[in-house]
Coordinates of C-alpha atoms in Angstrom, one line a residue:
M202 CA 107.7 102.7 103.0
S203 CA 106.8 106.1 101.5
E204 CA 109.5 108.1 103.4
E205 CA 112.2 106.2 101.5
K206 CA 110.9 106.9 98.1
T207 CA 112.2 109.8 96.0
L208 CA 110.9 109.4 92.4
N209 CA 114.5 110.4 91.5
G210 CA 115.8 107.6 89.4
G211 CA 113.1 106.8 86.8
T212 CA 112.5 108.1 83.3
E213 CA 109.1 108.9 81.7
N214 CA 109.7 106.9 78.5
N215 CA 111.2 103.8 80.0
G216 CA 114.7 103.9 78.5
N217 CA 114.3 105.5 75.1
N218 CA 115.6 109.1 75.0
A219 CA 115.7 109.1 78.8
V220 CA 114.8 112.3 80.5
P221 CA 116.1 112.9 84.1
S222 CA 113.3 112.6 86.6
N223 CA 114.5 115.2 89.1
F224 CA 113.9 118.5 87.3
I225 CA 111.3 119.5 89.8
Y226 CA 113.7 119.2 92.7
D227 CA 116.3 121.1 90.7
L228 CA 113.8 124.0 90.3
I229 CA 113.0 123.9 94.0
D230 CA 116.7 123.9 94.9
E231 CA 117.1 126.9 92.6
D232 CA 114.3 128.8 94.4
I233 CA 116.0 128.0 97.7
R234 CA 119.4 129.2 96.5
N235 CA 117.8 132.4 95.1
G236 CA 116.1 133.1 98.4
R237 CA 112.6 132.9 96.9
V238 CA 111.7 130.3 99.5
S239 CA 113.2 128.9 102.6
R240 CA 114.4 125.3 102.6
D241 CA 112.3 124.6 105.7
A242 CA 109.1 126.2 104.4
I243 CA 108.3 124.1 101.3
I244 CA 104.6 123.4 101.0
T245 CA 102.9 121.4 98.3
R246 CA 99.3 120.2 97.8
F247 CA 97.3 117.6 95.9
P248 CA 94.2 119.3 94.6
P249 CA 91.7 116.7 93.3
E250 CA 88.2 117.7 92.2
P251 CA 85.6 115.5 94.0
N252 CA 83.8 114.7 90.7
G253 CA 85.1 111.1 90.3
Y254 CA 87.3 108.4 91.8
L255 CA 91.1 108.7 91.7
H256 CA 92.9 106.8 89.0
I257 CA 96.5 105.7 88.4
G258 CA 97.3 109.0 86.8
H259 CA 96.2 110.8 90.0
A260 CA 98.5 108.4 91.9
K261 CA 101.5 109.6 90.0
A262 CA 100.6 113.3 90.6
L263 CA 99.8 112.6 94.3
L264 CA 103.2 111.0 94.8
I265 CA 105.0 113.8 93.1
D266 CA 103.3 116.3 95.3
Y267 CA 103.8 114.3 98.5
L268 CA 107.4 113.3 97.9
A269 CA 108.5 116.8 97.0
A270 CA 107.2 118.1 100.3
K271 CA 108.8 115.2 102.3
R272 CA 112.1 115.6 100.5
Y273 CA 112.5 119.0 102.1
N274 CA 110.7 118.1 105.4
G275 CA 107.9 120.4 104.3
R276 CA 104.1 120.2 104.5
F277 CA 101.8 118.4 102.2
N278 CA 98.1 119.4 101.9
L279 CA 95.1 117.6 100.5
R280 CA 92.7 120.2 99.1
Y281 CA 89.4 119.6 97.3
D282 CA 88.9 121.9 94.4
D283 CA 85.2 121.8 94.8
T284 CA 84.2 124.8 92.7
N285 CA 81.8 122.9 90.3
P286 CA 78.8 121.7 92.4
M287 CA 77.1 120.2 89.4
K288 CA 79.5 117.3 89.3
E289 CA 80.7 116.9 92.8
S290 CA 79.6 114.7 95.8
V291 CA 80.4 113.4 99.2
E292 CA 80.8 109.9 97.7
Y293 CA 83.7 111.1 95.6
A294 CA 85.3 113.1 98.4
E295 CA 85.3 110.1 100.7
S296 CA 86.7 107.8 98.1
I297 CA 89.6 110.2 97.5
Q298 CA 90.6 110.1 101.2
R299 CA 90.2 106.3 101.3
D300 CA 92.4 105.8 98.2
I301 CA 95.1 108.2 99.5
R302 CA 95.3 106.4 102.8
W303 CA 95.4 103.1 101.1
L304 CA 98.6 104.2 99.4
G305 CA 100.1 104.9 102.8
I306 CA 100.0 108.7 102.6
E307 CA 98.8 111.1 105.2
W308 CA 98.3 114.8 104.6
D309 CA 99.4 117.5 106.9
G310 CA 96.4 119.7 106.2
L311 CA 92.9 119.1 104.8
Y312 CA 91.3 122.0 103.0
Y313 CA 88.5 122.8 100.6
A314 CA 88.2 125.4 97.9
S315 CA 84.7 126.1 99.2
D316 CA 86.3 127.2 102.5
Y317 CA 87.7 130.2 100.6
F318 CA 84.6 131.3 98.6
D319 CA 84.3 134.5 100.6
V320 CA 87.9 135.4 100.0
M321 CA 87.6 134.6 96.3
Y322 CA 84.6 136.9 96.1
E323 CA 86.6 139.6 97.8
C324 CA 89.4 139.1 95.3
A325 CA 87.0 139.4 92.4
V326 CA 85.7 142.6 93.9
R327 CA 89.2 143.9 94.2
L328 CA 89.9 143.2 90.6
I329 CA 86.7 145.1 89.6
K330 CA 87.8 148.1 91.6
K331 CA 91.2 148.0 89.9
G332 CA 89.5 148.0 86.5
L333 CA 90.8 144.4 85.9
A334 CA 87.4 142.6 85.8
Y335 CA 84.0 143.3 84.3
V336 CA 80.5 141.8 84.1
C337 CA 79.8 140.5 80.6
D338 CA 76.4 139.8 79.1
L339 CA 77.6 137.9 76.1
S340 CA 76.2 134.3 75.8
P341 CA 78.7 131.4 76.0
E342 CA 78.5 131.0 72.3
E343 CA 79.2 134.7 71.7
I344 CA 82.1 134.6 74.1
R345 CA 83.7 131.8 72.1
E346 CA 83.1 133.7 68.9
Y347 CA 84.6 136.9 70.2
R348 CA 87.7 135.1 71.6
G349 CA 89.2 134.6 68.1
T350 CA 91.4 131.8 66.9
L351 CA 95.0 130.8 67.3
T352 CA 95.9 132.9 64.3
E353 CA 93.5 135.8 64.7
P354 CA 93.1 138.1 67.7
G355 CA 89.8 138.2 69.6
K356 CA 87.3 141.1 69.7
E357 CA 86.6 143.1 72.8
S358 CA 83.2 142.5 74.4
P359 CA 80.8 145.5 74.1
Y360 CA 80.5 145.3 77.9
R361 CA 84.3 145.5 78.5
N362 CA 84.3 149.2 79.4
R363 CA 81.5 149.3 81.9
S364 CA 82.3 151.5 84.8
V365 CA 83.6 150.2 88.1
E366 CA 80.4 151.2 89.8
E367 CA 78.2 149.4 87.3
N368 CA 80.4 146.2 87.5
L369 CA 80.3 146.2 91.3
D370 CA 76.5 146.6 91.2
L371 CA 76.0 143.8 88.6
F372 CA 78.4 141.4 90.4
E373 CA 76.6 142.0 93.7
R374 CA 73.3 141.3 92.0
M375 CA 74.7 138.1 90.4
K376 CA 75.7 137.0 93.9
A377 CA 72.2 137.8 95.1
G378 CA 70.6 135.5 92.5
E379 CA 68.8 138.2 90.4
F380 CA 70.0 136.9 87.1
P381 CA 69.4 133.5 85.4
E382 CA 72.1 131.0 84.7
G383 CA 74.1 131.8 81.6
S384 CA 72.9 135.4 81.4
R385 CA 76.1 137.0 82.8
V386 CA 79.6 136.2 83.8
L387 CA 82.5 138.0 85.4
R388 CA 85.6 138.2 83.2
A389 CA 89.1 139.2 83.8
K390 CA 90.2 142.2 81.7
I391 CA 93.6 141.2 80.3
D392 CA 94.3 141.2 76.5
M393 CA 92.0 140.1 73.7
A394 CA 94.9 140.1 71.3
S395 CA 97.2 137.8 73.4
P396 CA 98.7 134.9 71.6
N397 CA 97.7 132.8 74.6
M398 CA 94.0 132.1 74.3
N399 CA 93.7 131.7 78.1
M400 CA 94.6 135.4 78.5
R401 CA 91.8 136.7 76.3
D402 CA 89.5 138.0 79.0
P403 CA 88.8 134.6 80.6
V404 CA 85.6 134.0 82.6
I405 CA 86.4 133.9 86.3
Y406 CA 82.9 133.7 87.8
R407 CA 79.6 132.2 86.4
I408 CA 76.1 131.8 87.7
L409 CA 75.1 128.3 88.8
K410 CA 71.9 127.9 90.8
V411 CA 72.9 124.5 92.2
D412 CA 73.2 123.5 95.8
H413 CA 76.8 122.8 96.8
W414 CA 77.6 119.6 98.7
R415 CA 79.3 121.6 101.5
T416 CA 77.9 125.2 101.3
G417 CA 74.3 124.3 100.4
K418 CA 72.4 127.3 99.0
K419 CA 74.7 130.0 100.2
W420 CA 76.2 130.7 96.8
C421 CA 74.7 130.9 93.3
I422 CA 77.9 132.1 91.7
Y423 CA 81.0 130.0 91.6
P424 CA 84.6 130.8 90.6
M425 CA 86.2 129.1 87.6
Y426 CA 89.1 126.8 88.3
D427 CA 91.8 129.1 86.7
F428 CA 90.7 131.9 89.1
A429 CA 90.2 129.8 92.2
H430 CA 93.2 127.6 92.1
P431 CA 96.0 130.3 92.4
I432 CA 94.0 132.0 95.2
E433 CA 93.7 128.7 97.0
D434 CA 97.5 128.1 96.7
A435 CA 98.2 131.6 97.9
I436 CA 96.0 131.4 100.9
E437 CA 97.6 128.1 101.9
N438 CA 101.1 129.5 101.3
I439 CA 101.9 126.8 98.8
T440 CA 105.4 127.4 97.6
H441 CA 105.3 125.1 94.6
S442 CA 102.1 124.3 92.7
L443 CA 102.9 121.1 90.9
C444 CA 100.5 120.2 88.1
S445 CA 100.3 118.2 84.8
L446 CA 101.6 119.6 81.5
E447 CA 98.2 120.6 80.1
Y448 CA 98.2 123.5 82.6
E449 CA 101.5 125.0 81.1
D450 CA 99.5 127.3 78.9
H451 CA 97.5 128.4 81.9
R452 CA 100.5 129.4 83.9
P453 CA 100.5 133.1 82.7
L454 CA 96.9 133.3 83.9
Y455 CA 97.9 131.7 87.2
D456 CA 100.6 134.2 87.7
W457 CA 98.3 137.1 86.6
V458 CA 95.8 136.2 89.3
V459 CA 98.5 135.7 92.0
N460 CA 100.0 139.1 91.1
N461 CA 96.7 141.0 91.0
V462 CA 94.5 139.8 93.9
D463 CA 96.9 141.3 96.5
L464 CA 97.5 138.2 98.6
D465 CA 100.9 137.9 100.4
S466 CA 102.0 134.5 99.1
K467 CA 103.3 134.1 95.5
P468 CA 103.3 130.3 94.6
R469 CA 105.3 129.0 91.7
Q470 CA 103.6 126.7 89.2
I471 CA 105.7 123.8 87.8
E472 CA 104.3 121.4 85.2
F473 CA 105.2 117.7 84.6
A474 CA 104.1 115.2 82.1
R475 CA 100.9 113.4 82.9
L476 CA 100.6 109.7 82.9
N477 CA 99.3 108.0 79.7
L478 CA 98.9 104.2 79.9
T479 CA 98.2 101.9 77.0
Y480 CA 94.7 100.3 76.8
T481 CA 93.5 102.8 79.4
V482 CA 91.6 106.1 79.5
M483 CA 92.3 108.7 82.1
S484 CA 89.5 111.1 81.2
K485 CA 87.0 111.4 84.0
R486 CA 84.3 112.1 81.5
K487 CA 85.0 108.8 79.7
L488 CA 85.4 106.9 82.9
L489 CA 82.0 108.3 84.1
Q490 CA 80.6 107.2 80.7
L491 CA 81.8 103.7 81.3
V492 CA 80.1 103.6 84.6
N493 CA 76.8 105.3 83.6
E494 CA 76.4 103.3 80.4
G495 CA 77.0 100.0 82.1
Y496 CA 80.2 99.0 80.4
V497 CA 81.6 98.4 83.9
A498 CA 80.0 97.5 87.2
G499 CA 81.1 100.7 88.9
W500 CA 84.1 102.9 89.7
D501 CA 85.7 100.0 91.5
D502 CA 85.3 97.6 88.7
P503 CA 88.6 95.7 88.4
R504 CA 88.9 96.7 84.7
M505 CA 88.9 100.4 85.6
P506 CA 92.2 102.3 86.1
T507 CA 90.8 103.8 89.3
L508 CA 92.7 103.1 92.5
S509 CA 89.7 101.4 93.9
G510 CA 89.4 99.3 90.8
L511 CA 93.1 98.4 90.9
R512 CA 92.8 97.6 94.6
R513 CA 89.8 95.3 94.0
R514 CA 91.7 93.6 91.2
G515 CA 94.6 92.9 93.6
Y516 CA 97.1 95.6 92.9
T517 CA 99.1 96.6 96.0
P518 CA 100.2 100.0 97.3
A519 CA 103.8 98.8 96.9
S520 CA 103.3 98.0 93.3
I521 CA 101.8 101.5 92.6
W522 CA 104.7 103.1 94.3
D523 CA 107.2 101.0 92.3
F524 CA 105.4 101.8 89.1
C525 CA 105.6 105.5 89.7
E526 CA 109.2 105.2 90.8
R527 CA 110.1 103.4 87.5
I528 CA 108.4 105.9 85.2
G529 CA 109.8 108.9 87.1
V530 CA 109.0 112.5 86.4
A531 CA 109.5 114.2 83.0
K532 CA 108.6 117.3 81.1
T533 CA 107.6 115.6 77.9
N534 CA 104.4 113.5 77.5
S535 CA 104.7 109.9 76.6
T536 CA 102.7 106.7 76.9
V537 CA 103.7 103.9 79.3
D538 CA 103.1 100.2 78.4
Y539 CA 100.5 98.7 80.7
A540 CA 102.8 95.7 80.9
L541 CA 105.1 97.7 83.2
L542 CA 102.3 98.2 85.7
E543 CA 101.7 94.4 85.5
H544 CA 105.3 93.7 86.0
C545 CA 105.4 95.8 89.2
V546 CA 102.5 94.0 90.8
R547 CA 103.8 90.7 89.7
E548 CA 107.2 91.3 91.4
D549 CA 105.5 92.4 94.6
L550 CA 103.1 89.4 94.7
N551 CA 105.8 86.9 93.8
A552 CA 107.7 88.0 96.8
N553 CA 104.8 88.2 99.2
A554 CA 101.7 86.3 98.1
P555 CA 101.0 82.8 99.6
R556 CA 100.8 79.9 97.1
V557 CA 97.7 77.8 96.8
M558 CA 96.4 75.3 94.3
A559 CA 93.2 76.0 92.4
V560 CA 91.5 74.3 89.5
L561 CA 89.4 76.7 87.3
R562 CA 88.0 74.2 84.9
P563 CA 87.9 71.0 86.9
L564 CA 88.2 67.5 85.5
K565 CA 87.9 64.7 88.0
V566 CA 90.7 62.2 88.3
I567 CA 90.2 58.8 90.1
I568 CA 93.4 57.0 91.3
D569 CA 92.2 53.4 91.1
N570 CA 95.1 51.9 93.2
Y571 CA 94.9 54.5 96.0
P572 CA 93.1 53.4 99.2
E573 CA 89.6 54.8 99.1
D574 CA 89.5 56.0 102.7
Q575 CA 93.0 57.3 102.9
V576 CA 93.9 61.0 103.3
E577 CA 97.5 62.3 103.3
W578 CA 98.5 65.7 104.3
F579 CA 101.5 67.2 102.6
D580 CA 103.6 70.0 104.3
V581 CA 104.0 72.6 101.5
E582 CA 105.8 75.9 101.6
I583 CA 103.5 78.9 101.8
N584 CA 105.9 81.0 99.7
P585 CA 109.3 79.6 98.5
E586 CA 110.5 83.2 98.2
K587 CA 109.9 83.7 101.9
P588 CA 110.7 80.5 103.9
E589 CA 109.9 82.4 107.1
M590 CA 106.2 82.2 106.1
G591 CA 106.3 78.5 107.0
T592 CA 104.2 75.7 105.5
R593 CA 100.6 74.8 104.9
K594 CA 98.8 71.4 105.0
V595 CA 97.5 70.2 101.7
P596 CA 95.3 67.1 101.6
F597 CA 95.6 64.3 99.1
C598 CA 93.1 61.5 98.5
R599 CA 91.9 59.0 95.9
E600 CA 89.8 61.5 93.9
L601 CA 91.3 64.8 92.7
Y602 CA 90.5 67.6 90.3
I603 CA 92.9 68.8 87.6
E604 CA 92.5 71.4 84.8
Q605 CA 90.6 70.2 81.7
D606 CA 93.5 71.7 79.7
D607 CA 95.9 69.4 81.3
F608 CA 94.5 66.3 79.6
M609 CA 94.3 65.5 75.9
E610 CA 93.0 62.2 74.5
N611 CA 95.0 62.5 71.3
P612 CA 97.8 64.9 72.0
P613 CA 100.2 66.5 69.5
K614 CA 104.0 66.0 69.7
K615 CA 105.7 67.6 72.7
Y616 CA 102.6 67.6 74.8
F617 CA 103.9 66.6 78.2
R618 CA 100.8 66.7 80.3
L619 CA 98.3 63.9 80.9
Y620 CA 97.0 61.6 78.2
P621 CA 96.3 57.8 78.0
G622 CA 99.5 55.9 78.8
N623 CA 101.5 59.0 79.9
E624 CA 102.9 59.7 83.4
V625 CA 103.0 63.1 85.0
R626 CA 104.0 64.5 88.4
L627 CA 101.3 65.9 90.7
K628 CA 102.9 69.0 92.3
N629 CA 104.2 68.1 95.8
A630 CA 102.6 64.6 95.7
Y631 CA 103.0 61.6 93.4
Y632 CA 103.5 60.4 89.9
I633 CA 100.3 59.3 88.2
K634 CA 99.7 57.5 84.9
C635 CA 96.5 57.8 82.9
S636 CA 94.8 54.5 82.0
H637 CA 91.6 55.7 80.3
A638 CA 89.0 58.4 80.1
V639 CA 85.3 58.1 80.8
K640 CA 82.8 60.0 78.5
D641 CA 79.2 60.9 78.7
A642 CA 76.5 60.3 76.0
E643 CA 77.6 63.4 74.1
G644 CA 81.2 62.3 74.0
N645 CA 82.4 64.7 76.7
I646 CA 85.2 63.5 79.0
T647 CA 83.8 63.4 82.5
E648 CA 86.5 61.7 84.5
L649 CA 90.0 60.1 84.2
H650 CA 91.2 56.9 85.7
C651 CA 94.8 56.7 86.7
T652 CA 97.2 54.8 88.8
Y653 CA 99.9 56.2 91.1
D654 CA 103.4 55.1 92.1
P655 CA 103.5 55.0 95.9
E656 CA 107.3 55.2 95.7
S657 CA 107.2 58.6 94.1
R658 CA 106.0 60.6 97.1
G659 CA 107.3 64.1 97.0
G660 CA 108.1 63.9 93.3
S661 CA 111.0 61.5 92.9
T662 CA 111.4 57.7 92.5
P663 CA 113.9 55.2 93.7
D664 CA 114.7 54.2 90.1
G665 CA 115.4 57.9 89.2
R666 CA 113.0 58.1 86.3
R667 CA 111.8 61.6 85.3
V668 CA 108.7 63.0 83.8
K669 CA 108.3 66.2 81.9
G670 CA 104.9 67.3 83.0
T671 CA 103.9 68.7 86.4
L672 CA 100.3 69.4 87.2
H673 CA 98.5 71.2 90.0
W674 CA 95.5 69.6 91.6
V675 CA 93.0 69.8 94.4
S676 CA 91.6 67.0 96.5
A677 CA 88.0 66.4 95.5
R678 CA 87.0 65.5 99.1
H679 CA 88.4 68.7 100.5
A680 CA 87.9 71.2 97.7
I681 CA 86.1 74.5 98.3
D682 CA 83.9 75.8 95.5
A683 CA 84.6 79.3 94.2
E684 CA 83.8 81.7 91.5
V685 CA 86.8 83.1 89.6
R686 CA 86.8 86.2 87.4
L687 CA 89.4 86.6 84.7
Y688 CA 90.1 90.1 83.5
D689 CA 91.6 91.4 80.3
H690 CA 92.0 94.9 78.9
L691 CA 88.7 96.8 78.7
F692 CA 89.6 98.2 75.3
T693 CA 90.7 96.5 72.1
V694 CA 93.1 99.2 71.0
P695 CA 96.3 100.4 72.8
D696 CA 95.3 104.1 72.4
P697 CA 91.6 104.3 73.4
G698 CA 92.0 108.0 74.5
D699 CA 92.2 108.9 70.8
V700 CA 88.8 107.3 70.1
E701 CA 85.9 109.6 70.8
D702 CA 83.2 106.9 70.8
I703 CA 84.6 104.4 73.2
S704 CA 81.6 102.1 72.8
T705 CA 83.2 101.0 69.5
I706 CA 86.3 99.7 71.1
I707 CA 85.0 97.8 74.2
N708 CA 86.6 94.4 74.5
P709 CA 83.7 91.8 74.7
N710 CA 86.1 89.4 76.4
S711 CA 87.4 91.8 79.1
L712 CA 85.7 89.7 81.8
T713 CA 85.3 85.9 81.9
V714 CA 83.4 84.5 84.9
L715 CA 84.1 80.8 85.9
K716 CA 81.7 79.1 88.2
N717 CA 82.3 75.8 90.1
C718 CA 86.1 76.3 90.4
K719 CA 87.9 74.2 93.0
V720 CA 90.3 75.7 95.6
E721 CA 92.4 74.0 98.3
P722 CA 90.9 74.3 101.8
T723 CA 93.7 76.6 103.1
V724 CA 91.7 79.6 101.6
A725 CA 88.6 78.8 103.6
D726 CA 89.1 81.8 105.9
T727 CA 90.2 84.2 103.3
E728 CA 89.1 87.9 103.6
P729 CA 88.4 90.4 100.9
G730 CA 91.7 91.9 99.7
D731 CA 93.8 88.8 100.4
H732 CA 96.4 87.9 97.7
F733 CA 97.4 84.5 96.4
Q734 CA 99.4 82.9 93.7
F735 CA 97.3 80.2 92.2
L736 CA 100.0 77.8 91.0
R737 CA 100.5 77.8 87.2
L738 CA 97.6 80.2 86.8
G739 CA 98.6 83.6 88.1
Y740 CA 98.0 86.0 90.9
F741 CA 94.6 86.4 92.4
C742 CA 92.8 88.5 95.0
T743 CA 89.7 87.8 97.1
D744 CA 87.0 90.1 95.8
T745 CA 85.3 92.7 98.0
G746 CA 82.0 90.8 97.5
S747 CA 83.4 87.4 98.5
R748 CA 81.7 85.6 101.4
P749 CA 82.6 82.4 103.2
E750 CA 79.6 80.6 101.6
N751 CA 80.4 82.1 98.2
L752 CA 84.1 82.7 97.6
V753 CA 85.0 85.0 94.7
F754 CA 88.5 85.6 93.4
N755 CA 89.7 88.1 90.8
R756 CA 92.8 87.5 88.7
T757 CA 95.2 90.3 89.2
V758 CA 97.7 89.3 86.6
G759 CA 99.0 86.2 84.9
L760 CA 102.4 84.6 85.6
K761 CA 103.7 85.4 82.1
D762 CA 105.8 88.6 82.3
S763 CA 105.9 90.3 78.8
W764 CA 107.6 93.4 80.3
S765 CA 110.6 91.4 81.5
K766 CA 110.9 89.7 78.1
E767 CA 110.9 93.1 76.4
M768 CA 113.5 94.4 78.8
N769 CA 115.7 91.4 78.1
K770 CA 115.4 92.1 74.4
M771 CA 116.4 95.7 75.0
E772 CA 119.4 94.7 77.1
K773 CA 120.6 92.2 74.6
G774 CA 120.3 94.7 71.8
T775 CA 122.6 97.1 73.7
E776 CA 125.3 94.6 74.5

């Protein structure tokens, strides 16, 4: 699957002011023509920090990195940028590999920034010896104050002109653990008057007396990302360091590091627009807040934009690939409608998911003129889109369940479902007509009594009469109990990333749990991760916590496709 994808044909803004999606390949082709790189030596990398689970935005970046390498028959590396031990863990690292493999991607090399800590330290010493780095005693607050503003230049640190010998001694003592956290940092000596704030003597090493999840207590100083990342790329001979647009202003610092640490390789950084999705946040800080403060049940909660959450909800690797293909690659940030992601999974599941009948809010129907002990088994297509999938056996008997919403005692005009005196078609079975409803002491309808037409088997009658309503149903005798979870957007506003206090925009109706649902017996052996279309209700997935004695299904997406409707409107508007 993945070998055939290119991310060549999409546009970031879905049709409005379309931007060609192949500018990265154009730049790589330019480098090949100019002789900067050889066509058979292209190497890219995906460099996640193991401080959280991958989300849909990471999937886009991952596919861009991976497909760029494969387009040129090059190498693709997975590298953990594990330079911040305070936030990283084995759990996150393992989840990243699991999610990447779920997407059908394998890396050619697996690396860790922590593998290069010795080299990074040597590079820092090299900069000190060149007079390009110094140990600074300013506090973090003072460093920010000295840095200046976008309109005013910064001030030089009073420690900027320490001798090489003093800096080497202090940096070695930092490494030995002699100084407390926050007391000293190593800064690059660049230009405190630079219009680019990132070039105003950035911090490249800080003291952190925290055990690292891989190196343990070996280090108490750790490199900053902007220093570590270009060194990692150079060590691995990365030819093109592809990253999201927020790092564009960091590129001069990236190039400065590459050009001054005296490593042989000279990677080229190229930026692309990151993915912004309506009703979703991509900030790991905010996602962690959702988990820690209990707004969701974990990183794999089906309301989360994490790949593990999307997988648990029922999204497929093919739908993620399709989504990334459609939005393409652009140089300008924009926001994609969540409905497009839903459209992609809906298309995939429509083509591939087995059909079953399920009743979420059951109302019993008794067919008075149907033999009490009789059971019929209907041969029904598993998926009309794929006849080769064959048929399934669906039982039918005197007592059934239908949806409560499919009956009204006093219906409005143009209500074509079941009501006293009206006839409807049971999907794949018979016509039935409602005679009366039975109520309990509180006036709640507890069951319906109906009659059926034996001549209407399969949905047609000898006299050719037609009905306008078709209902799904489940045989009461054969029904399997299940719990069904219905999901909606976690946030009430389309741009939650603009809201600092996300607790104020949590959707209280983002999860509805329905107990005592009824499902046809063909799902008895379902396994976590199985996909289905529940007729008339939407697409569902068997939850990871589902068990044979306690089936649980998550709704992936409804049948209604708002994205297709919007596209139809756009097409009609251009005719």
